[in-house]
Amino acid sequence: MEPRTYRIGELARTLGLNPKTLRYYESVGLLPRPARSPSGYRIYTEADAARLRFVRKAKDLGLRLREIRALLQETARGKAPCRCLSQIVEEKRAEIARQVEALLDLDRKLAALTQFIDAQAPAGGRICPAIEDFPLEA
């Protein structure tokens, strides 16, 4: 029995992707150049489908394409990519912690702005005294 193969549209539909995405992944090295049929169609294998499922799942976990490519390169060199992944995950968690702190700081400022707005007099020809007079260091 011959291994399962796919043309680009069929593989894209199977994985819920756009064919343009597959071409892009090929162009940036996430997907190896596929074999071609005699008529020039791209022919993908089950290994390509598995690789695309990996890429999609890694993206769902927040990894950037360059990070996913690094993991794939580690695998291609015969190394287990999990150590590389561990470093990527720790950097991502630190980035998220910084973003959370920035959002909490913004939330505190907006809460203070809400109180400040309630205490403001009518605009009297100004655009919005609440913004114009609000101290950002609050």
Coordinates of C-alpha atoms in Angstrom, one line a residue, residues 5-74:
T5 CA -0.2 11.9 -0.3
Y6 CA -2.0 15.3 -0.6
R7 CA -2.1 18.1 -3.0
I8 CA -1.9 21.6 -1.5
G9 CA -5.6 22.3 -1.4
E10 CA -6.5 18.9 0.1
L11 CA -3.8 19.2 2.8
A12 CA -4.9 22.8 3.6
R13 CA -8.5 21.7 3.9
T14 CA -7.6 18.7 6.0
L15 CA -5.7 20.9 8.5
G16 CA -8.0 23.9 8.4
L17 CA -5.3 26.1 6.8
N18 CA -5.2 28.3 3.7
P19 CA -3.0 27.0 0.8
K20 CA -1.2 30.4 0.9
T21 CA -0.1 29.5 4.5
L22 CA 1.5 26.3 3.3
R23 CA 3.3 28.2 0.5
Y24 CA 4.5 30.8 3.1
Y25 CA 5.6 28.1 5.5
E26 CA 7.6 26.6 2.7
S27 CA 9.2 29.9 1.8
V28 CA 10.3 30.6 5.4
G29 CA 11.7 27.1 6.0
L30 CA 9.0 25.7 8.3
L31 CA 8.0 23.2 5.7
P32 CA 10.4 21.4 3.3
R33 CA 9.9 21.9 -0.4
P34 CA 7.5 19.2 -1.5
A35 CA 7.9 16.8 -4.4
R36 CA 6.1 17.8 -7.5
S37 CA 3.8 15.7 -9.7
P38 CA 4.6 15.4 -13.4
S39 CA 2.1 18.3 -14.0
G40 CA 3.8 20.5 -11.4
Y41 CA 1.4 20.2 -8.4
R42 CA 3.0 20.1 -5.0
I43 CA 2.7 16.6 -3.4
Y44 CA 2.7 16.5 0.4
T45 CA 3.2 13.5 2.6
E46 CA 1.8 12.4 5.9
A47 CA 5.1 13.6 7.4
D48 CA 4.4 17.1 6.1
A49 CA 0.9 16.9 7.6
A50 CA 2.4 15.9 11.0
R51 CA 4.9 18.8 10.7
L52 CA 2.1 21.3 10.0
R53 CA 0.0 20.0 12.9
F54 CA 3.1 20.6 15.1
V55 CA 3.5 24.1 13.7
R56 CA -0.1 24.9 14.3
K57 CA -0.1 23.6 17.8
A58 CA 3.1 25.5 18.6
K59 CA 1.5 28.6 17.3
D60 CA -1.6 28.0 19.5
L61 CA 0.8 27.9 22.4
G62 CA 2.1 31.3 21.5
L63 CA 5.3 30.5 19.8
R64 CA 6.5 32.7 17.0
L65 CA 7.4 31.2 13.7
R66 CA 11.1 31.9 14.2
E67 CA 10.9 30.0 17.5
I68 CA 9.1 27.1 15.8
R69 CA 11.8 27.1 13.1
A70 CA 14.5 26.9 15.8
L71 CA 12.8 23.8 17.3
L72 CA 12.5 22.2 13.8
Q73 CA 16.2 22.9 13.1
E74 CA 17.2 21.3 16.4

